[in-house]
mmCIF file of C-alpha atoms and ligand atoms in Angstrom:
data_model
loop_
_atom_site.group_PDB
_atom_site.id
_atom_site.type_symbol
_atom_site.label_atom_id
_atom_site.label_comp_id
_atom_site.label_asym_id
_atom_site.label_seq_id
_atom_site.Cartn_x
_atom_site.Cartn_y
_atom_site.Cartn_z
ATOM 1 C CA MET A 1387 4.067 -27.339 5.622
ATOM 2 C CA ILE A 1388 0.194 -26.718 7.047
ATOM 3 C CA VAL A 1389 -1.310 -24.176 9.036
ATOM 4 C CA GLU A 1390 -3.209 -26.312 11.577
ATOM 5 C CA HIS A 1391 -5.177 -23.060 13.061
ATOM 6 C CA LEU A 1392 -5.253 -20.008 12.679
ATOM 7 C CA SER A 1393 -5.893 -17.501 15.812
ATOM 8 C CA LEU A 1394 -6.693 -13.643 15.144
ATOM 9 C CA VAL A 1395 -7.430 -10.914 17.598
ATOM 10 C CA ASP A 1396 -8.505 -7.407 16.111
ATOM 11 C CA PHE A 1397 -7.144 -8.160 12.792
ATOM 12 C CA ARG A 1398 -9.231 -5.963 9.812
ATOM 13 C CA ASN A 1399 -13.065 -7.252 10.523
ATOM 14 C CA TYR A 1400 -12.198 -10.055 12.862
ATOM 15 C CA ALA A 1401 -12.425 -9.095 16.694
ATOM 16 C CA THR A 1402 -11.792 -12.310 17.412
ATOM 17 C CA ALA A 1403 -11.676 -15.643 14.732
ATOM 18 C CA GLU A 1404 -10.492 -19.293 15.271
ATOM 19 C CA LEU A 1405 -10.287 -21.429 11.814
ATOM 20 C CA ALA A 1406 -9.076 -24.999 12.027
ATOM 21 C CA LEU A 1407 -7.776 -25.806 8.437
ATOM 22 C CA HIS A 1408 -7.077 -29.223 7.605
ATOM 23 C CA ARG A 1409 -4.303 -31.143 5.415
ATOM 24 C CA GLY A 1410 -5.558 -31.009 1.462
ATOM 25 C CA PRO A 1411 -7.886 -28.846 -0.024
ATOM 26 C CA ASN A 1412 -10.001 -26.202 2.427
ATOM 27 C CA VAL A 1413 -12.535 -23.871 1.174
ATOM 28 C CA LEU A 1414 -13.826 -20.450 2.378
ATOM 29 C CA VAL A 1415 -17.475 -19.338 1.182
ATOM 30 C CA GLY A 1416 -18.943 -15.978 2.015
ATOM 31 C CA ARG A 1417 -20.737 -13.515 0.115
ATOM 32 C CA ASN A 1418 -18.485 -10.132 -0.824
ATOM 33 C CA GLY A 1419 -16.998 -8.227 1.690
ATOM 34 C CA GLN A 1420 -17.094 -10.843 4.517
ATOM 35 C CA GLY A 1421 -13.698 -11.527 5.287
ATOM 36 C CA LYS A 1422 -12.339 -14.202 2.858
ATOM 37 C CA THR A 1423 -9.432 -12.332 1.973
ATOM 38 C CA ASN A 1424 -8.505 -11.089 5.025
ATOM 39 C CA LEU A 1425 -7.977 -14.515 6.284
ATOM 40 C CA ALA A 1426 -6.137 -14.937 3.062
ATOM 41 C CA GLU A 1427 -3.766 -11.867 4.033
ATOM 42 C CA ALA A 1428 -3.423 -12.941 7.638
ATOM 43 C CA VAL A 1429 -1.277 -16.048 6.547
ATOM 44 C CA VAL A 1430 0.555 -14.390 4.178
ATOM 45 C CA PHE A 1431 1.589 -11.730 6.306
ATOM 46 C CA LEU A 1432 3.323 -14.758 8.689
ATOM 47 C CA ALA A 1433 5.361 -15.678 5.682
ATOM 48 C CA THR A 1434 6.097 -12.458 4.104
ATOM 49 C CA LEU A 1435 6.168 -10.014 6.668
ATOM 50 C CA GLY A 1436 3.805 -8.004 4.406
ATOM 51 C CA SER A 1437 0.393 -7.473 2.794
ATOM 52 C CA HIS A 1438 -0.142 -8.128 -0.745
ATOM 53 C CA ARG A 1439 -3.104 -5.145 -0.384
ATOM 54 C CA VAL A 1440 -1.199 -2.658 1.481
ATOM 55 C CA SER A 1441 2.094 -1.208 2.001
ATOM 56 C CA SER A 1442 1.527 -0.199 5.824
ATOM 57 C CA ASP A 1443 0.619 -2.358 8.033
ATOM 58 C CA ALA A 1444 -2.174 0.102 9.732
ATOM 59 C CA PRO A 1445 -4.879 -0.930 7.940
ATOM 60 C CA MET A 1446 -4.844 -4.660 8.973
ATOM 61 C CA VAL A 1447 -5.221 -3.341 12.690
ATOM 62 C CA ARG A 1448 -8.865 -3.492 13.101
ATOM 63 C CA ASP A 1449 -10.893 0.252 13.316
ATOM 64 C CA GLY A 1450 -10.616 2.029 16.597
ATOM 65 C CA GLN A 1451 -8.004 -0.754 17.862
ATOM 66 C CA GLU A 1452 -4.295 -0.182 18.899
ATOM 67 C CA PHE A 1453 -2.929 -3.502 17.688
ATOM 68 C CA ALA A 1454 -3.596 -6.664 15.992
ATOM 69 C CA ILE A 1455 -2.554 -10.429 16.435
ATOM 70 C CA ILE A 1456 -1.799 -13.244 14.234
ATOM 71 C CA ARG A 1457 -1.191 -16.724 15.740
ATOM 72 C CA ALA A 1458 -0.850 -19.783 13.932
ATOM 73 C CA ARG A 1459 -0.171 -23.262 14.756
ATOM 74 C CA LEU A 1460 1.948 -25.272 11.792
ATOM 75 C CA SER A 1461 2.761 -28.657 11.671
ATOM 76 C CA HIS A 1462 5.980 -29.600 9.970
ATOM 77 C CA GLY A 1463 5.433 -33.273 9.642
ATOM 78 C CA GLU A 1464 5.654 -34.410 13.180
ATOM 79 C CA ARG A 1465 7.167 -31.122 14.401
ATOM 80 C CA LYS A 1466 4.583 -28.308 15.508
ATOM 81 C CA VAL A 1467 5.383 -24.640 15.707
ATOM 82 C CA LEU A 1468 3.339 -21.772 17.194
ATOM 83 C CA ILE A 1469 3.985 -18.484 15.574
ATOM 84 C CA GLU A 1470 2.771 -15.179 16.408
ATOM 85 C CA VAL A 1471 3.152 -11.645 15.429
ATOM 86 C CA GLN A 1472 1.774 -8.250 16.830
ATOM 87 C CA LEU A 1473 0.897 -5.889 14.541
ATOM 88 C CA ASN A 1474 1.040 -2.489 16.466
ATOM 89 C CA ARG A 1475 -0.477 0.875 14.773
ATOM 90 C CA GLN A 1476 2.539 2.885 16.389
ATOM 91 C CA GLY A 1477 6.052 1.222 17.119
ATOM 92 C CA SER A 1478 7.655 -1.833 15.681
ATOM 93 C CA ASN A 1479 5.925 -5.532 15.470
ATOM 94 C CA LYS A 1480 6.616 -7.907 18.328
ATOM 95 C CA ALA A 1481 6.843 -11.668 17.140
ATOM 96 C CA ARG A 1482 6.892 -14.845 19.068
ATOM 97 C CA ILE A 1483 7.823 -18.449 18.246
ATOM 98 C CA ASN A 1484 6.669 -21.381 20.678
ATOM 99 C CA GLY A 1485 5.686 -18.549 23.330
ATOM 100 C CA SER A 1486 9.330 -17.036 23.341
ATOM 101 C CA PRO A 1487 9.837 -13.299 22.095
ATOM 102 C CA SER A 1488 11.702 -13.500 18.640
ATOM 103 C CA LYS A 1489 12.401 -11.027 15.635
ATOM 104 C CA THR A 1490 9.777 -10.807 13.184
ATOM 105 C CA SER A 1491 12.505 -11.999 10.262
ATOM 106 C CA GLU A 1492 12.230 -15.247 12.189
ATOM 107 C CA LEU A 1493 8.827 -15.764 10.961
ATOM 108 C CA PRO A 1494 9.381 -16.697 7.227
ATOM 109 C CA ARG A 1495 11.533 -19.381 8.517
ATOM 110 C CA TYR A 1496 8.492 -21.419 9.547
ATOM 111 C CA ALA A 1497 5.803 -20.150 7.739
ATOM 112 C CA HIS A 1498 5.902 -20.636 3.791
ATOM 113 C CA VAL A 1499 2.776 -19.628 1.682
ATOM 114 C CA VAL A 1500 2.478 -18.729 -2.129
ATOM 115 C CA LEU A 1501 -1.020 -16.672 -2.326
ATOM 116 C CA PHE A 1502 -3.001 -16.809 -5.511
ATOM 117 C CA ALA A 1503 -4.889 -13.480 -5.972
ATOM 118 C CA PRO A 1504 -6.757 -11.172 -8.418
ATOM 119 C CA GLU A 1505 -4.385 -8.702 -7.800
ATOM 120 C CA ASP A 1506 -1.287 -11.016 -9.329
ATOM 121 C CA LEU A 1507 -2.539 -9.632 -12.756
ATOM 122 C CA GLN A 1508 -1.013 -6.087 -11.327
ATOM 123 C CA ILE A 1509 2.527 -8.087 -11.406
ATOM 124 C CA VAL A 1510 2.482 -8.076 -15.007
ATOM 125 C CA ARG A 1511 0.403 -5.114 -16.026
ATOM 126 C CA GLY A 1512 1.114 -2.918 -13.085
ATOM 127 C CA ASP A 1513 4.059 -0.443 -12.682
ATOM 128 C CA PRO A 1514 7.839 -2.025 -11.795
ATOM 129 C CA SER A 1515 7.057 -1.864 -8.075
ATOM 130 C CA SER A 1516 4.694 -4.461 -8.353
ATOM 131 C CA ARG A 1517 7.337 -7.076 -9.586
ATOM 132 C CA ARG A 1518 9.824 -5.649 -7.236
ATOM 133 C CA ARG A 1519 7.225 -6.527 -5.061
ATOM 134 C CA PHE A 1520 6.602 -9.993 -6.406
ATOM 135 C CA ALA A 1521 10.467 -11.017 -6.324
ATOM 136 C CA ASP A 1522 11.221 -9.751 -3.144
ATOM 137 C CA GLN A 1523 8.331 -11.450 -0.898
ATOM 138 C CA LEU A 1524 9.494 -14.460 -2.372
ATOM 139 C CA LEU A 1525 13.038 -13.706 -1.934
ATOM 140 C CA ILE A 1526 12.448 -13.253 1.927
ATOM 141 C CA GLN A 1527 10.545 -16.837 1.579
ATOM 142 C CA ARG A 1528 13.730 -18.364 0.193
ATOM 143 C CA THR A 1529 16.172 -16.441 2.257
ATOM 144 C CA PRO A 1530 15.011 -15.403 5.249
ATOM 145 C CA ARG A 1531 17.959 -13.434 6.164
ATOM 146 C CA LEU A 1532 17.311 -10.693 3.085
ATOM 147 C CA SER A 1533 14.217 -9.489 4.772
ATOM 148 C CA ALA A 1534 16.717 -7.348 7.133
ATOM 149 C CA VAL A 1535 18.812 -6.585 3.992
ATOM 150 C CA LEU A 1536 15.556 -5.093 2.212
ATOM 151 C CA ALA A 1537 14.632 -3.160 5.067
ATOM 152 C CA ASP A 1538 18.021 -1.545 5.780
ATOM 153 C CA TYR A 1539 18.401 -1.001 2.217
ATOM 154 C CA ASP A 1540 15.315 1.135 2.373
ATOM 155 C CA ARG A 1541 16.306 2.916 5.533
ATOM 156 C CA VAL A 1542 19.722 3.851 3.868
ATOM 157 C CA LEU A 1543 17.815 4.668 0.934
ATOM 158 C CA LYS A 1544 15.507 7.099 2.642
ATOM 159 C CA GLN A 1545 18.246 8.682 4.622
ATOM 160 C CA ARG A 1546 20.549 9.254 1.473
ATOM 161 C CA THR A 1547 17.553 11.039 -0.390
ATOM 162 C CA ALA A 1548 16.900 13.294 2.622
ATOM 163 C CA LEU A 1549 20.473 14.207 2.359
ATOM 164 C CA LEU A 1550 20.386 14.655 -1.171
ATOM 165 C CA LYS A 1551 17.253 16.843 -0.816
ATOM 166 C CA SER A 1552 18.761 19.026 2.135
ATOM 167 C CA ALA A 1553 21.957 19.566 -0.074
ATOM 168 C CA ARG A 1554 19.863 20.764 -2.687
ATOM 169 C CA ALA A 1555 18.092 23.256 -0.615
ATOM 170 C CA ARG A 1556 21.380 24.370 0.580
ATOM 171 C CA GLY A 1557 22.499 24.776 -2.653
ATOM 172 C CA ILE A 1558 25.654 22.327 -1.967
ATOM 173 C CA ARG A 1559 27.075 20.878 -5.190
ATOM 174 C CA GLY A 1560 29.276 17.732 -6.341
ATOM 175 C CA GLU A 1561 32.389 17.458 -4.497
ATOM 176 C CA GLY A 1562 31.145 19.578 -1.312
ATOM 177 C CA LEU A 1563 29.223 16.641 0.057
ATOM 178 C CA SER A 1564 31.698 14.287 2.154
ATOM 179 C CA THR A 1565 28.707 12.493 4.173
ATOM 180 C CA LEU A 1566 27.399 11.204 0.820
ATOM 181 C CA ASP A 1567 30.091 8.776 0.500
ATOM 182 C CA VAL A 1568 29.087 7.215 3.479
ATOM 183 C CA TRP A 1569 25.752 6.676 2.562
ATOM 184 C CA ASP A 1570 26.958 5.676 -1.027
ATOM 185 C CA ASP A 1571 29.054 2.712 0.306
ATOM 186 C CA LYS A 1572 26.242 1.331 2.526
ATOM 187 C CA LEU A 1573 23.661 1.655 -0.588
ATOM 188 C CA VAL A 1574 26.196 -0.177 -2.953
ATOM 189 C CA ALA A 1575 26.884 -3.058 -0.244
ATOM 190 C CA LEU A 1576 23.344 -3.681 0.411
ATOM 191 C CA GLY A 1577 21.894 -3.108 -2.749
ATOM 192 C CA SER A 1578 24.644 -5.188 -4.758
ATOM 193 C CA GLU A 1579 23.508 -8.195 -2.561
ATOM 194 C CA ILE A 1580 19.815 -7.647 -3.276
ATOM 195 C CA ILE A 1581 20.864 -7.271 -7.001
ATOM 196 C CA ALA A 1582 22.763 -10.563 -6.769
ATOM 197 C CA ALA A 1583 19.789 -12.270 -5.033
ATOM 198 C CA ARG A 1584 16.908 -11.365 -7.332
ATOM 199 C CA GLN A 1585 19.376 -12.113 -10.698
ATOM 200 C CA ARG A 1586 19.781 -15.378 -8.783
ATOM 201 C CA LEU A 1587 15.776 -15.642 -8.223
ATOM 202 C CA ALA A 1588 15.329 -15.093 -11.936
ATOM 203 C CA ALA A 1589 17.775 -17.529 -13.494
ATOM 204 C CA ASP A 1590 16.177 -20.275 -10.864
ATOM 205 C CA LEU A 1591 12.294 -19.379 -11.671
ATOM 206 C CA GLN A 1592 13.069 -19.434 -15.661
ATOM 207 C CA GLN A 1593 12.397 -22.989 -15.961
ATOM 208 C CA PRO A 1594 9.701 -23.386 -13.440
ATOM 209 C CA VAL A 1595 7.657 -20.481 -15.294
ATOM 210 C CA ALA A 1596 8.223 -21.980 -18.612
ATOM 211 C CA ASP A 1597 6.736 -25.461 -17.515
ATOM 212 C CA ALA A 1598 3.824 -23.749 -15.300
ATOM 213 C CA TYR A 1599 2.986 -21.582 -18.563
ATOM 214 C CA ALA A 1600 2.564 -24.275 -20.538
ATOM 215 C CA ALA A 1601 0.738 -26.332 -18.342
ATOM 216 C CA ILE A 1602 -1.735 -23.699 -17.070
ATOM 217 C CA ALA A 1603 -2.013 -22.054 -21.020
ATOM 218 C CA GLY A 1604 -1.699 -25.505 -22.717
ATOM 219 C CA ALA A 1605 0.543 -23.938 -25.225
ATOM 220 C CA ASP A 1606 4.404 -22.973 -25.149
ATOM 221 C CA HIS A 1607 4.834 -19.202 -25.574
ATOM 222 C CA GLN A 1608 8.490 -19.045 -24.281
ATOM 223 C CA PRO A 1609 7.960 -16.879 -21.360
ATOM 224 C CA GLN A 1610 11.277 -15.175 -20.059
ATOM 225 C CA LEU A 1611 12.101 -13.074 -17.046
ATOM 226 C CA GLU A 1612 15.071 -10.617 -16.882
ATOM 227 C CA TRP A 1613 16.195 -7.922 -14.646
ATOM 228 C CA ALA A 1614 16.385 -4.592 -16.069
ATOM 229 C CA LEU A 1615 18.868 -2.996 -13.676
ATOM 230 C CA SER A 1616 19.301 0.959 -13.083
ATOM 231 C CA VAL A 1617 22.799 0.195 -11.810
ATOM 232 C CA ARG A 1618 23.212 -0.853 -15.891
ATOM 233 C CA GLY A 1619 21.718 2.011 -17.379
ATOM 234 C CA GLY A 1620 18.668 -0.098 -18.289
ATOM 235 C CA ASP A 1621 16.407 2.275 -16.296
ATOM 236 C CA PRO A 1622 12.945 1.087 -16.697
ATOM 237 C CA GLU A 1623 11.676 4.084 -17.402
ATOM 238 C CA GLU A 1624 13.655 4.528 -20.486
ATOM 239 C CA GLY A 1625 12.372 1.350 -21.261
ATOM 240 C CA GLU A 1626 15.894 -0.195 -22.240
ATOM 241 C CA ALA A 1627 16.324 -3.746 -20.523
ATOM 242 C CA ALA A 1628 19.717 -4.878 -20.064
ATOM 243 C CA THR A 1629 21.241 -8.134 -21.452
ATOM 244 C CA ALA A 1630 21.643 -11.018 -18.985
ATOM 245 C CA ASP A 1631 25.055 -11.175 -17.580
ATOM 246 C CA SER A 1632 25.401 -11.916 -13.780
ATOM 247 C CA THR A 1633 29.207 -12.446 -13.869
ATOM 248 C CA GLY A 1634 29.858 -8.330 -13.849
ATOM 249 C CA ASP A 1635 30.884 -7.142 -10.726
ATOM 250 C CA ILE A 1636 27.363 -5.439 -9.632
ATOM 251 C CA ALA A 1637 28.904 -3.288 -6.839
ATOM 252 C CA GLU A 1638 31.450 -2.063 -9.263
ATOM 253 C CA MET A 1639 28.663 -1.121 -11.432
ATOM 254 C CA PHE A 1640 26.976 0.221 -8.991
ATOM 255 C CA ARG A 1641 29.653 2.852 -7.758
ATOM 256 C CA ALA A 1642 30.201 3.696 -11.214
ATOM 257 C CA SER A 1643 26.605 4.142 -12.169
ATOM 258 C CA LEU A 1644 26.003 6.648 -8.920
ATOM 259 C CA LEU A 1645 29.043 8.564 -9.633
ATOM 260 C CA ALA A 1646 27.709 9.333 -13.120
ATOM 261 C CA LYS A 1647 24.386 10.070 -11.611
ATOM 262 C CA ARG A 1648 25.626 12.508 -8.904
ATOM 263 C CA THR A 1649 25.219 15.733 -10.533
ATOM 264 C CA GLN A 1650 21.788 14.819 -11.669
ATOM 265 C CA GLU A 1651 20.837 13.487 -8.295
ATOM 266 C CA LEU A 1652 22.034 16.472 -6.521
ATOM 267 C CA GLU A 1653 19.747 18.978 -8.938
ATOM 268 C CA ARG A 1654 16.682 16.761 -8.516
ATOM 269 C CA GLY A 1655 17.296 15.299 -4.745
ATOM 270 C CA LEU A 1656 16.431 11.882 -5.722
ATOM 271 C CA THR A 1657 18.672 8.566 -5.508
ATOM 272 C CA LEU A 1658 18.443 7.600 -9.276
ATOM 273 C CA THR A 1659 20.014 4.380 -9.593
ATOM 274 C CA GLY A 1660 20.197 1.058 -7.709
ATOM 275 C CA PRO A 1661 17.666 -2.009 -7.054
ATOM 276 C CA HIS A 1662 14.696 0.223 -6.123
ATOM 277 C CA ARG A 1663 14.531 1.527 -9.958
ATOM 278 C CA ASP A 1664 14.690 -2.171 -11.286
ATOM 279 C CA ASP A 1665 12.222 -4.195 -13.465
ATOM 280 C CA LEU A 1666 11.525 -7.539 -13.791
ATOM 281 C CA VAL A 1667 10.876 -7.665 -17.559
ATOM 282 C CA LEU A 1668 8.405 -10.391 -18.504
ATOM 283 C CA ARG A 1669 8.012 -11.467 -21.968
ATOM 284 C CA VAL A 1670 5.894 -14.328 -23.992
ATOM 285 C CA ARG A 1671 6.498 -14.887 -27.647
ATOM 286 C CA GLY A 1672 9.965 -12.138 -27.321
ATOM 287 C CA LEU A 1673 7.433 -9.407 -26.542
ATOM 288 C CA PRO A 1674 6.834 -7.596 -23.183
ATOM 289 C CA VAL A 1675 4.111 -9.057 -21.467
ATOM 290 C CA LYS A 1676 3.166 -5.640 -20.442
ATOM 291 C CA GLY A 1677 1.699 -3.697 -23.349
ATOM 292 C CA TYR A 1678 1.339 -6.746 -25.768
ATOM 293 C CA ALA A 1679 0.018 -9.417 -24.143
ATOM 294 C CA SER A 1680 -3.704 -10.630 -24.397
ATOM 295 C CA HIS A 1681 -5.786 -10.375 -20.946
ATOM 296 C CA GLY A 1682 -5.711 -14.077 -21.299
ATOM 297 C CA GLU A 1683 -2.047 -14.493 -21.992
ATOM 298 C CA SER A 1684 -1.498 -12.172 -18.958
ATOM 299 C CA TRP A 1685 -3.428 -14.277 -16.708
ATOM 300 C CA SER A 1686 -1.226 -16.959 -17.540
ATOM 301 C CA VAL A 1687 1.882 -15.470 -16.958
ATOM 302 C CA ALA A 1688 0.526 -14.345 -13.501
ATOM 303 C CA LEU A 1689 -0.548 -17.897 -12.559
ATOM 304 C CA ALA A 1690 2.742 -19.012 -14.171
ATOM 305 C CA LEU A 1691 5.012 -16.798 -11.740
ATOM 306 C CA ARG A 1692 2.995 -18.116 -8.653
ATOM 307 C CA LEU A 1693 3.066 -21.644 -9.661
ATOM 308 C CA ALA A 1694 6.401 -21.429 -10.351
ATOM 309 C CA SER A 1695 6.975 -20.069 -7.090
ATOM 310 C CA ALA A 1696 5.121 -22.997 -5.258
ATOM 311 C CA GLU A 1697 7.474 -25.419 -6.850
ATOM 312 C CA LEU A 1698 10.393 -23.377 -6.479
ATOM 313 C CA LEU A 1699 9.836 -23.418 -2.434
ATOM 314 C CA ARG A 1700 8.624 -26.969 -2.622
ATOM 315 C CA SER A 1701 11.835 -28.234 -4.176
ATOM 316 C CA GLU A 1702 14.156 -26.351 -1.894
ATOM 317 C CA SER A 1703 12.219 -26.276 1.635
ATOM 318 C CA PRO A 1704 13.178 -28.781 3.958
ATOM 319 C CA ALA A 1705 10.057 -27.957 5.739
ATOM 320 C CA GLY A 1706 7.817 -29.268 2.944
ATOM 321 C CA ASP A 1707 5.382 -27.773 0.424
ATOM 322 C CA PRO A 1708 4.138 -24.290 0.647
ATOM 323 C CA VAL A 1709 0.713 -23.556 1.690
ATOM 324 C CA LEU A 1710 -1.062 -22.517 -1.225
ATOM 325 C CA ILE A 1711 -4.096 -20.092 -0.967
ATOM 326 C CA LEU A 1712 -6.126 -19.319 -4.163
ATOM 327 C CA ASP A 1713 -8.208 -16.067 -3.209
ATOM 328 C CA ASP A 1714 -10.857 -15.702 -5.394
ATOM 329 C CA VAL A 1715 -8.975 -16.571 -8.436
ATOM 330 C CA PHE A 1716 -11.450 -19.305 -10.295
ATOM 331 C CA ALA A 1717 -13.768 -16.541 -10.973
ATOM 332 C CA GLU A 1718 -11.783 -14.851 -13.250
ATOM 333 C CA LEU A 1719 -10.594 -17.896 -15.529
ATOM 334 C CA ASP A 1720 -11.953 -19.513 -18.120
ATOM 335 C CA ALA A 1721 -13.114 -23.522 -17.666
ATOM 336 C CA ASP A 1722 -9.940 -24.726 -19.266
ATOM 337 C CA ARG A 1723 -7.639 -22.550 -17.144
ATOM 338 C CA ARG A 1724 -9.953 -23.222 -14.100
ATOM 339 C CA GLN A 1725 -9.609 -26.762 -14.292
ATOM 340 C CA ARG A 1726 -5.813 -26.995 -15.120
ATOM 341 C CA LEU A 1727 -5.001 -24.476 -12.119
ATOM 342 C CA ALA A 1728 -7.055 -27.049 -9.575
ATOM 343 C CA THR A 1729 -5.047 -29.991 -11.025
ATOM 344 C CA LEU A 1730 -1.976 -28.203 -10.573
ATOM 345 C CA THR A 1731 -2.288 -27.611 -7.214
ATOM 346 C CA ALA A 1732 -4.432 -30.141 -5.795
ATOM 347 C CA GLY A 1733 -1.328 -32.385 -4.943
ATOM 348 C CA TYR A 1734 0.059 -29.581 -2.339
ATOM 349 C CA GLU A 1735 0.236 -30.773 1.179
ATOM 350 C CA GLN A 1736 -2.246 -27.736 1.951
ATOM 351 C CA VAL A 1737 -4.515 -25.627 -0.162
ATOM 352 C CA VAL A 1738 -6.965 -22.892 0.946
ATOM 353 C CA VAL A 1739 -9.332 -21.746 -1.468
ATOM 354 C CA THR A 1740 -11.740 -18.668 -1.304
ATOM 355 C CA ALA A 1741 -14.562 -18.203 -3.028
ATOM 356 C CA ALA A 1742 -18.028 -15.987 -3.122
ATOM 357 C CA VAL A 1743 -19.822 -18.519 -5.480
ATOM 358 C CA GLU A 1744 -19.071 -22.197 -4.267
ATOM 359 C CA GLU A 1745 -20.332 -23.474 -7.698
ATOM 360 C CA ASP A 1746 -16.846 -21.684 -9.452
ATOM 361 C CA ILE A 1747 -14.551 -24.150 -7.250
ATOM 362 C CA PRO A 1748 -13.379 -27.327 -9.138
ATOM 363 C CA GLU A 1749 -14.540 -30.616 -7.607
ATOM 364 C CA VAL A 1750 -11.140 -31.708 -6.984
ATOM 365 C CA LEU A 1751 -10.591 -28.676 -4.528
ATOM 366 C CA HIS A 1752 -13.991 -29.247 -2.852
ATOM 367 C CA ALA A 1753 -13.730 -30.080 0.438
ATOM 368 C CA HIS A 1754 -13.583 -28.781 4.246
ATOM 369 C CA VAL A 1755 -16.391 -25.760 3.407
ATOM 370 C CA VAL A 1756 -16.037 -22.974 6.025
ATOM 371 C CA ARG A 1757 -18.621 -20.069 5.689
ATOM 372 C CA ILE A 1758 -17.718 -16.528 6.647
ATOM 373 C CA SER A 1759 -19.922 -14.092 7.092
ATOM 374 C CA ALA A 1760 -19.085 -10.475 8.535
ATOM 375 C CA GLY A 1761 -16.226 -11.017 10.601
ATOM 376 C CA THR A 1762 -17.397 -14.579 11.935
ATOM 377 C CA ILE A 1763 -16.638 -17.958 10.778
ATOM 378 C CA SER A 1764 -19.522 -20.105 11.542
ATOM 379 C CA ASP A 1765 -21.769 -22.887 10.331
ATOM 380 C CA GLU A 1766 -18.115 -25.093 10.150
ATOM 381 C CA ARG A 1767 -18.989 -28.302 8.512
ATOM 382 C CA GLU A 1768 -17.013 -31.019 6.767
ATOM 383 C CA ALA A 1769 -18.220 -31.128 3.211
ATOM 384 C CA ALA A 1770 -20.745 -33.947 2.382
ATOM 385 C CA ASP A 1771 -18.274 -36.349 0.097
ATOM 386 C CA ASP A 1772 -15.466 -36.040 2.941
HETATM 387 N N1 ATP B 3003 -8.837 -2.262 9.388
HETATM 388 C C1 ATP B 3003 -10.051 -2.607 9.414
HETATM 389 N N2 ATP B 3003 -11.315 -2.681 10.446
HETATM 390 C C2 ATP B 3003 -12.461 -2.857 10.440
HETATM 391 N N3 ATP B 3003 -12.871 -3.982 9.204
HETATM 392 C C3 ATP B 3003 -11.939 -3.866 8.195
HETATM 393 C C4 ATP B 3003 -10.610 -3.276 8.094
HETATM 394 N N4 ATP B 3003 -10.045 -3.599 7.095
HETATM 395 C C5 ATP B 3003 -11.039 -4.191 6.274
HETATM 396 N N5 ATP B 3003 -12.222 -4.295 6.853
HETATM 397 C C6 ATP B 3003 -13.376 -4.593 6.381
HETATM 398 O O1 ATP B 3003 -13.176 -5.889 6.020
HETATM 399 C C7 ATP B 3003 -14.071 -6.376 4.682
HETATM 400 C C8 ATP B 3003 -13.247 -6.879 3.439
HETATM 401 O O2 ATP B 3003 -12.917 -8.092 3.656
HETATM 402 P P1 ATP B 3003 -12.295 -8.946 2.783
HETATM 403 O O3 ATP B 3003 -11.615 -8.452 1.925
HETATM 404 O O4 ATP B 3003 -11.612 -10.101 3.270
HETATM 405 O O5 ATP B 3003 -13.654 -9.405 1.727
HETATM 406 P P2 ATP B 3003 -14.204 -10.941 1.101
HETATM 407 O O6 ATP B 3003 -14.642 -11.767 1.844
HETATM 408 O O7 ATP B 3003 -12.752 -10.849 0.708
HETATM 409 O O8 ATP B 3003 -14.804 -9.785 0.218
HETATM 410 P P3 ATP B 3003 -14.477 -10.362 -1.547
HETATM 411 O O9 ATP B 3003 -15.528 -11.662 -2.093
HETATM 412 O O10 ATP B 3003 -15.274 -9.062 -2.064
HETATM 413 O O11 ATP B 3003 -13.310 -10.282 -1.798
HETATM 414 C C9 ATP B 3003 -14.621 -5.162 4.277
HETATM 415 O O12 ATP B 3003 -15.958 -4.926 4.810
HETATM 416 C C10 ATP B 3003 -13.920 -3.958 5.056
HETATM 417 O O13 ATP B 3003 -14.514 -2.498 5.245
HETATM 418 MG MG1 MG B 3004 -11.727 -10.833 -1.328
#
């Protein structure tokens, strides 16, 4: 698919914005703080229903405004789709598809996007929540239905945790808490579905990640992905990764784990087991990336995760390629990786590259330059060689 046109109203620093995009490479150039990443973020939101920078939606609404609108005309081959979301500071967001009201969770069915950003280093170096977020955003792209499952799990988790906290405050222990069972059932049903989907994702990413790593790093360091499951006792906080075994009955394991932790949960007023405590352990040369890998190796893993995501979506989606957005990544890379990344991405249906310094952009991606300045998209012109 490609994004043919993007319109924004009161999104970040844009009062209004109209951006025409082409098939193939597109370049957005502007000095720091002018609004390049904001454009990338708007497109990403349509695909993942979230931002890669903030966990709540409010910061994306322009200062002083009540709501923002992101609207995009997409083209899947011959078919055009107009999708739109209104981000409300208060209350839930509203979506439209071809003008008709729709669930927001429908949007990722139409918009497939893979973003490469400097923040990606956090996926490999940051805490487990960064890796869970990476995995869940890709899951939503792969299986849009899961966005509702993930949202329901969060809600059940909050309610169950609130119940544990109030039980602690009232001094109720163990057996005296029958309502907890109702929440446990929901937590296990939703949580097991998430765990199973994440494990399938890691298995399906394994080969594409290995291929992408070799292509980016120019060396085979045997990258590996594996979930450390808290329901299996592999609590990432204790640093022991579980062995890969997807055949076990996850729900049963989850129940046993809740039972084992119940006293501790009541003491601490926290839900101590479940997919919200899992970690996607990444390794190169058999060692965990976090804490062991060099800066360059960490970057190679981060880029490989994104490239592999793109390959996975490309191979599975009837809608064609995902749109690749490379936000400010070339400035972070050495000349070899720069060149390799450009070559590996240039064949996608649409690539959007942002940079503060135009010279950082490799020649094969240098086309259709648009200039961004202080929340206005100006001086739009075709690259001279096009
Ligand atoms: N909700 C908001 N309302 C108004 N302005 C905002 C809002 N959120 C962010 N901004 C402004 O948007 C600008 C940042 O835009 P953005 O992150 O897209 O910059 P950029 O062009 O990607 O810069 P860099 O090259 O440094 O990455 C900042 O000036 C920031 O103050
Ligand atoms: Mg930026």
